[in-house]
Coordinates of C-alpha atoms in Angstrom, one line a residue:
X256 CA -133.6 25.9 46.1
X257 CA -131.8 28.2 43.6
X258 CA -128.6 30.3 44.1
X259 CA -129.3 32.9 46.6
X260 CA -131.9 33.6 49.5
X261 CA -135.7 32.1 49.3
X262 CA -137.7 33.0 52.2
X263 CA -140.1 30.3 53.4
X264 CA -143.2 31.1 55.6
X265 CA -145.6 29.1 57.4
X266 CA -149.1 29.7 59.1
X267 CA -151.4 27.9 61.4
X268 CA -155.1 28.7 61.6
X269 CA -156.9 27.2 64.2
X270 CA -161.1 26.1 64.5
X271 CA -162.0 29.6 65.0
X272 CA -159.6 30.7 62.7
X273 CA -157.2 32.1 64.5
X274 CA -153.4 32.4 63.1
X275 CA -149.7 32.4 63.8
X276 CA -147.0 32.2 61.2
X277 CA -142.9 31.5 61.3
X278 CA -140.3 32.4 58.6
X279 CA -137.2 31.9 58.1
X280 CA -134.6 32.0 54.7
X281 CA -132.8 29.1 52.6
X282 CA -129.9 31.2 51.2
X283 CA -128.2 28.8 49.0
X284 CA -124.1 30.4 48.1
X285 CA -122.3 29.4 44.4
X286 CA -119.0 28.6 45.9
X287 CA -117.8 26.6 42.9
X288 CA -115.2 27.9 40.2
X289 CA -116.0 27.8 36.5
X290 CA -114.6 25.9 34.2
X291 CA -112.0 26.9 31.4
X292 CA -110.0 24.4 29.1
X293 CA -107.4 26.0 26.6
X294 CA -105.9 24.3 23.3
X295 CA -102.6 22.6 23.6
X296 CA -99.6 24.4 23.3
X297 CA -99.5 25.4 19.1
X298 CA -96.2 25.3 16.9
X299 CA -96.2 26.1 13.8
X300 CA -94.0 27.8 11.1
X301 CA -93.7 31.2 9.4
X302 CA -96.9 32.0 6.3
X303 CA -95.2 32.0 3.0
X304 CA -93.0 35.6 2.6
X305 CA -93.8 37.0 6.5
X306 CA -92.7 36.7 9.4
X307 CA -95.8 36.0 11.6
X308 CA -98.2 33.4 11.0
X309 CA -102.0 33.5 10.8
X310 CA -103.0 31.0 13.9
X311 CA -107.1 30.2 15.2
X312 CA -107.8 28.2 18.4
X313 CA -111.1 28.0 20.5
X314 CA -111.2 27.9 24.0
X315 CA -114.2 26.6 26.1
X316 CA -115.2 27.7 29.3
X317 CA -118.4 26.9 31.6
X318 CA -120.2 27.0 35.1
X319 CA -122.7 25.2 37.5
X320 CA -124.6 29.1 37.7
X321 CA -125.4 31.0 34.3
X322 CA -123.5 34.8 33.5
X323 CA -120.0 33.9 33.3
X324 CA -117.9 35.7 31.3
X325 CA -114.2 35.1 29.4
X326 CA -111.4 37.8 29.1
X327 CA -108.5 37.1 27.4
X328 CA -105.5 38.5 29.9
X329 CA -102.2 37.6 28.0
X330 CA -101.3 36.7 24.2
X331 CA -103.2 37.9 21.2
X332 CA -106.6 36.8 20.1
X333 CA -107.5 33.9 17.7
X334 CA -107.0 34.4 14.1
X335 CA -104.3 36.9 14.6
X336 CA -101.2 37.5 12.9
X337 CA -98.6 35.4 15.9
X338 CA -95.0 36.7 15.6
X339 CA -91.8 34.3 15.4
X340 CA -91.2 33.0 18.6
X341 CA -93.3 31.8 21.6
X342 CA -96.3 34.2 22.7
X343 CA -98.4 33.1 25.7
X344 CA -101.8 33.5 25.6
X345 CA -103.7 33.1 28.9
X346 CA -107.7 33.1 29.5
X347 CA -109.7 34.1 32.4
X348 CA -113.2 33.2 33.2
X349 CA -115.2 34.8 36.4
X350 CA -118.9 33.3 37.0
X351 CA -121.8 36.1 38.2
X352 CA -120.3 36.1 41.9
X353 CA -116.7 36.5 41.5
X354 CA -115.6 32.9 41.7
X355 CA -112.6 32.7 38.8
X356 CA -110.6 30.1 36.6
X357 CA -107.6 30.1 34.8
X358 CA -105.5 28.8 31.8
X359 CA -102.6 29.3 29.7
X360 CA -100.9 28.0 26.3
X361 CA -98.4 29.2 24.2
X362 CA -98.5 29.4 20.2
X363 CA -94.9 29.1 19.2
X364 CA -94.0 30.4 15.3
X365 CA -90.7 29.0 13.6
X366 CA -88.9 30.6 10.7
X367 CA -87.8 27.3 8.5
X368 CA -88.3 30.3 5.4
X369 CA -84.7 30.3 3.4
X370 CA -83.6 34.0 2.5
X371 CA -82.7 34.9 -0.9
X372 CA -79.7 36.3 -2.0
X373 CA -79.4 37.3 -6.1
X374 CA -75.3 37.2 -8.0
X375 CA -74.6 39.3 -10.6
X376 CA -73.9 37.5 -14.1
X377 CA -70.6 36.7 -14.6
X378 CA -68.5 39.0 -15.3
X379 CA -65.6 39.3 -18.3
X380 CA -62.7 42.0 -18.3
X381 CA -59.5 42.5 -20.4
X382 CA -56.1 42.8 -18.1
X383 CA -55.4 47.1 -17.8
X384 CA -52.8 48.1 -20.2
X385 CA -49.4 47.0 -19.4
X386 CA -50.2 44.9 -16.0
X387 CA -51.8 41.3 -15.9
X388 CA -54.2 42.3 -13.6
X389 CA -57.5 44.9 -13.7
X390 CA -59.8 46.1 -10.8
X391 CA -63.3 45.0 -10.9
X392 CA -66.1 46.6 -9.2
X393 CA -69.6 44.9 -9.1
X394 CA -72.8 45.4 -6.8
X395 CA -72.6 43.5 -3.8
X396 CA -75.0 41.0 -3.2
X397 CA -77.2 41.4 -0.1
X398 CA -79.8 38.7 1.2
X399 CA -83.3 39.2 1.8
X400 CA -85.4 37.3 4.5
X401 CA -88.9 37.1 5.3
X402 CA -87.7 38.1 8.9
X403 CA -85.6 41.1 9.4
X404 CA -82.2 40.4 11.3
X405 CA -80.5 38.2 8.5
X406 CA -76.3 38.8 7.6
X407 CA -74.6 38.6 4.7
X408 CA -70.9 37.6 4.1
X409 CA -68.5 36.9 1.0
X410 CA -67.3 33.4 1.6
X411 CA -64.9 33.0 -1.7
X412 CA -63.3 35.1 -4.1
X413 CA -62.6 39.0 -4.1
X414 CA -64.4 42.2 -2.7
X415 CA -65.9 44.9 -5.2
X416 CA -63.4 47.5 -6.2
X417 CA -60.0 45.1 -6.2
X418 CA -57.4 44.1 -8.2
X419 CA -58.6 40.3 -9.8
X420 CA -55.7 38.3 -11.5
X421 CA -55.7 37.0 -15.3
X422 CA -57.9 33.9 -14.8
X423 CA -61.5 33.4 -13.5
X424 CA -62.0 34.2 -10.0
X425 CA -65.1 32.2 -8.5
X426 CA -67.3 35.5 -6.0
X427 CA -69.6 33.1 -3.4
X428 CA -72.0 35.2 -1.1
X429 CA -74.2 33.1 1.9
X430 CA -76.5 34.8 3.5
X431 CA -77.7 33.8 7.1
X432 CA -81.1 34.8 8.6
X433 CA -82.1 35.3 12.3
X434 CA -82.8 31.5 12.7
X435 CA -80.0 29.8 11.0
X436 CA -81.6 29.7 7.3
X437 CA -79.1 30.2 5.1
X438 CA -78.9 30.7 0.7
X439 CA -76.0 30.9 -0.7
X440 CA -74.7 32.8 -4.7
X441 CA -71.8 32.7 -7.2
X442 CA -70.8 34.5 -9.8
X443 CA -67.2 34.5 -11.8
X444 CA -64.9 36.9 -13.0
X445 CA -62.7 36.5 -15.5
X446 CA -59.6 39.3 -16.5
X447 CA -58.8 38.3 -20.1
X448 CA -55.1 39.0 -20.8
X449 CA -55.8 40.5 -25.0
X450 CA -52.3 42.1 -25.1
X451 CA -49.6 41.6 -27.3
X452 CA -46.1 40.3 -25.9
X453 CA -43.4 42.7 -27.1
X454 CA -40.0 41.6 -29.1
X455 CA -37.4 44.0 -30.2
X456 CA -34.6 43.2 -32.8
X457 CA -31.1 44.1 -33.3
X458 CA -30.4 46.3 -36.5
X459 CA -29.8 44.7 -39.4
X460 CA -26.2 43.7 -39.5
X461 CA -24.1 43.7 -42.4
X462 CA -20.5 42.4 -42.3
X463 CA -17.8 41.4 -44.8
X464 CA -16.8 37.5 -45.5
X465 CA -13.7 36.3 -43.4
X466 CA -10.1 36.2 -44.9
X467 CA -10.0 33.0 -47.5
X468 CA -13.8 32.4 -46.6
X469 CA -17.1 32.8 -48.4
X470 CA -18.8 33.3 -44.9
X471 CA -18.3 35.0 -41.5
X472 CA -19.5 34.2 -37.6
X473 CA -21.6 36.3 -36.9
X474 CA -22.9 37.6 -32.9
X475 CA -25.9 39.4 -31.5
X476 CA -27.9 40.1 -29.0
X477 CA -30.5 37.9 -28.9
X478 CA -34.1 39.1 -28.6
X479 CA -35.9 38.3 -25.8
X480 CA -39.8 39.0 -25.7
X481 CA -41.8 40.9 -22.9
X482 CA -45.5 40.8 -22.0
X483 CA -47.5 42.1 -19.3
X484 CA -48.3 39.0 -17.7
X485 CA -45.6 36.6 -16.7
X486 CA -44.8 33.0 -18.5
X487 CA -43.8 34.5 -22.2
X488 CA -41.3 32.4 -24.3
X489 CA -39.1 33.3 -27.4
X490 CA -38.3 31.0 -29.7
X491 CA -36.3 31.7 -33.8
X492 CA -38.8 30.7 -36.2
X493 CA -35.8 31.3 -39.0
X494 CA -32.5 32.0 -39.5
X495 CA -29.1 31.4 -38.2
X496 CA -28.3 31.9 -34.6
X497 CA -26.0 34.3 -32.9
X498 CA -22.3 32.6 -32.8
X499 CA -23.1 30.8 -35.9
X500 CA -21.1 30.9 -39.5
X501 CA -23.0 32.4 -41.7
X502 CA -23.2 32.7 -45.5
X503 CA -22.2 35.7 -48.2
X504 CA -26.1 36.9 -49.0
X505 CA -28.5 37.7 -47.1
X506 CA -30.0 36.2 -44.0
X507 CA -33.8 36.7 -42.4
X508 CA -33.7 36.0 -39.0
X509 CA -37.1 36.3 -37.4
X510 CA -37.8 35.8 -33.9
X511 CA -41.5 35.0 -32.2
X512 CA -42.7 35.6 -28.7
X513 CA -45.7 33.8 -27.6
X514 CA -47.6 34.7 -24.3
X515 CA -49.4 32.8 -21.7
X516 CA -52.6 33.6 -23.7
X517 CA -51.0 32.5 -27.3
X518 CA -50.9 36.1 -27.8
X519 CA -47.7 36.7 -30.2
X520 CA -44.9 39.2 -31.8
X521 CA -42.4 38.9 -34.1
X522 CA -39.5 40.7 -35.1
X523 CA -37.1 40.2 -38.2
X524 CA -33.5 41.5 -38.9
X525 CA -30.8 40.3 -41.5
X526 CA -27.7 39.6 -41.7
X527 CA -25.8 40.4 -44.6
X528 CA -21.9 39.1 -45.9
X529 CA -20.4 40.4 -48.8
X530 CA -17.6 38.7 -50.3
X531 CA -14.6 42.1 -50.2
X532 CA -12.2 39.8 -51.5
X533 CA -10.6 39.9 -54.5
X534 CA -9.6 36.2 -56.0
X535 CA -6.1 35.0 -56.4

């Protein structure tokens, strides 16, 4: 007998046909739920440059009675775009009477997808006139990720717009997105000291030969060299120093100052006796 009611009737005729009939109904019910199966739960990782990912999955469903129907009640349908993260997806499927079945799994999308994060070149500065030092501005760099939320922080070196030091500063950026991912960049800058230490010296000195000598001692101040930076020596590349006896003539004394970048001066004076005395 098939799903619902079928009336059966029956009738008796007798030898001089004669008749009676009886009736009554088979009413057969579909009490049994369909059947629905859904995928295994789904993980996979973020498509190349997005932050979703492009996921299919079938679902099968079925009944003892024909005319059911699926609906999808929670998620987003096969061959969508899924976003990071977990995103249940639940089917329902109701046969022709109302009898219902259910089932759920969840597509889960991970974002293993590095970000990017771009240095400038390195950079190369000379000091600012008369300090050791020179203030360096530069674009800061700023990560890109496939999935918005990522943060970017300087983990070495100097901010944009400060004063950098004579030397080569090493600039290291990470970036960190959403998930943990992280990229990292480095750039140097270098403040090149190019200026010239400063040396004054004395005036040229001239002075008369001791009493009953043919020379004189002669003192000065000795010249010390300057620079903008720090670490500058002074040395006499020639001459006589102060304190010393010199000669009658002429002396050259010349003085040099190197810097902590070999940059140099020099300065020169003489130092002159003349024999005043008249011989005995």
């Amino acid at each position: 007998f098939p799903k619902g009611s079928t009336l059966n009737t029956f009738m008796v005729t007798d030898a001089s046909n004669n008749t009676a009939t009886c009736s009554f109904s088979v009413t057969v019910t579909d009490a049994q739920n369909p059947t629905i199966t859904c995928p295994a739960n789904i993980t996979k990782n973020t498509d190349p440059t997005a932050c979703t990912a492009v996921t299919t999955y079938s679902v099968s469903f079925g009944d003892n009675c024909t005319g059911s129907t699926l609906a999808q009640t929670a998620g987003l349908a096969s061959g969508a775009a899924f976003p990071k993260g977990a995103t249940l997806n639940t089917y329902k499927v109701t046969d022709a009477v109302g009898n219902t079945a259910v089932c759920s799994f969840s597509v889960t999308v991970n974002d293993t997808e590095n970000p990017a994060i771009s240095c400038p070149a390195p950079i190369s500065v000379n000091a600012a006139t008369g300090v050791c030092t020179q203030t360096v501005s530069y674009t800061t760099p700023a990560g890109t990720d496939n999935c918005a939320g990522q943060t970017t922080a300087q983990t070495t070196g100097l901010a944009s717009g400060t004063t950098y030091p004579l030397g080569t500063t090493l600039n290291t950026y990470k970036v960190t997105d959403a998930s943990g991912n992280t990229a990292i960049c480095s750039f140097s800058v270098t403040v090149i000291d190019n200026q010239n230490p400063v040396i004054v010296c004395p005036a040229n000195i001239s002075v008369s030969a001791a009493a009953g000598l043919c020379s004189q001692v002669v003192t000065y101040t000795v010249p010390v060299g300057t620079d903008n930076c720090s670490g500058q020596s002074t040395a006499q590349t020639a001459g006589i120093g102060s304190g010393a006896t010199y000669p009658v003539g002429v002396t050259l004394n010349t003085f040099k100052v190197t810097d902590g970048s070999n940059n140099t001066a020099s300065c020169s004076f003489s130092v002159t006796v003349t024999d005043n005395e008249n011989p005995g």
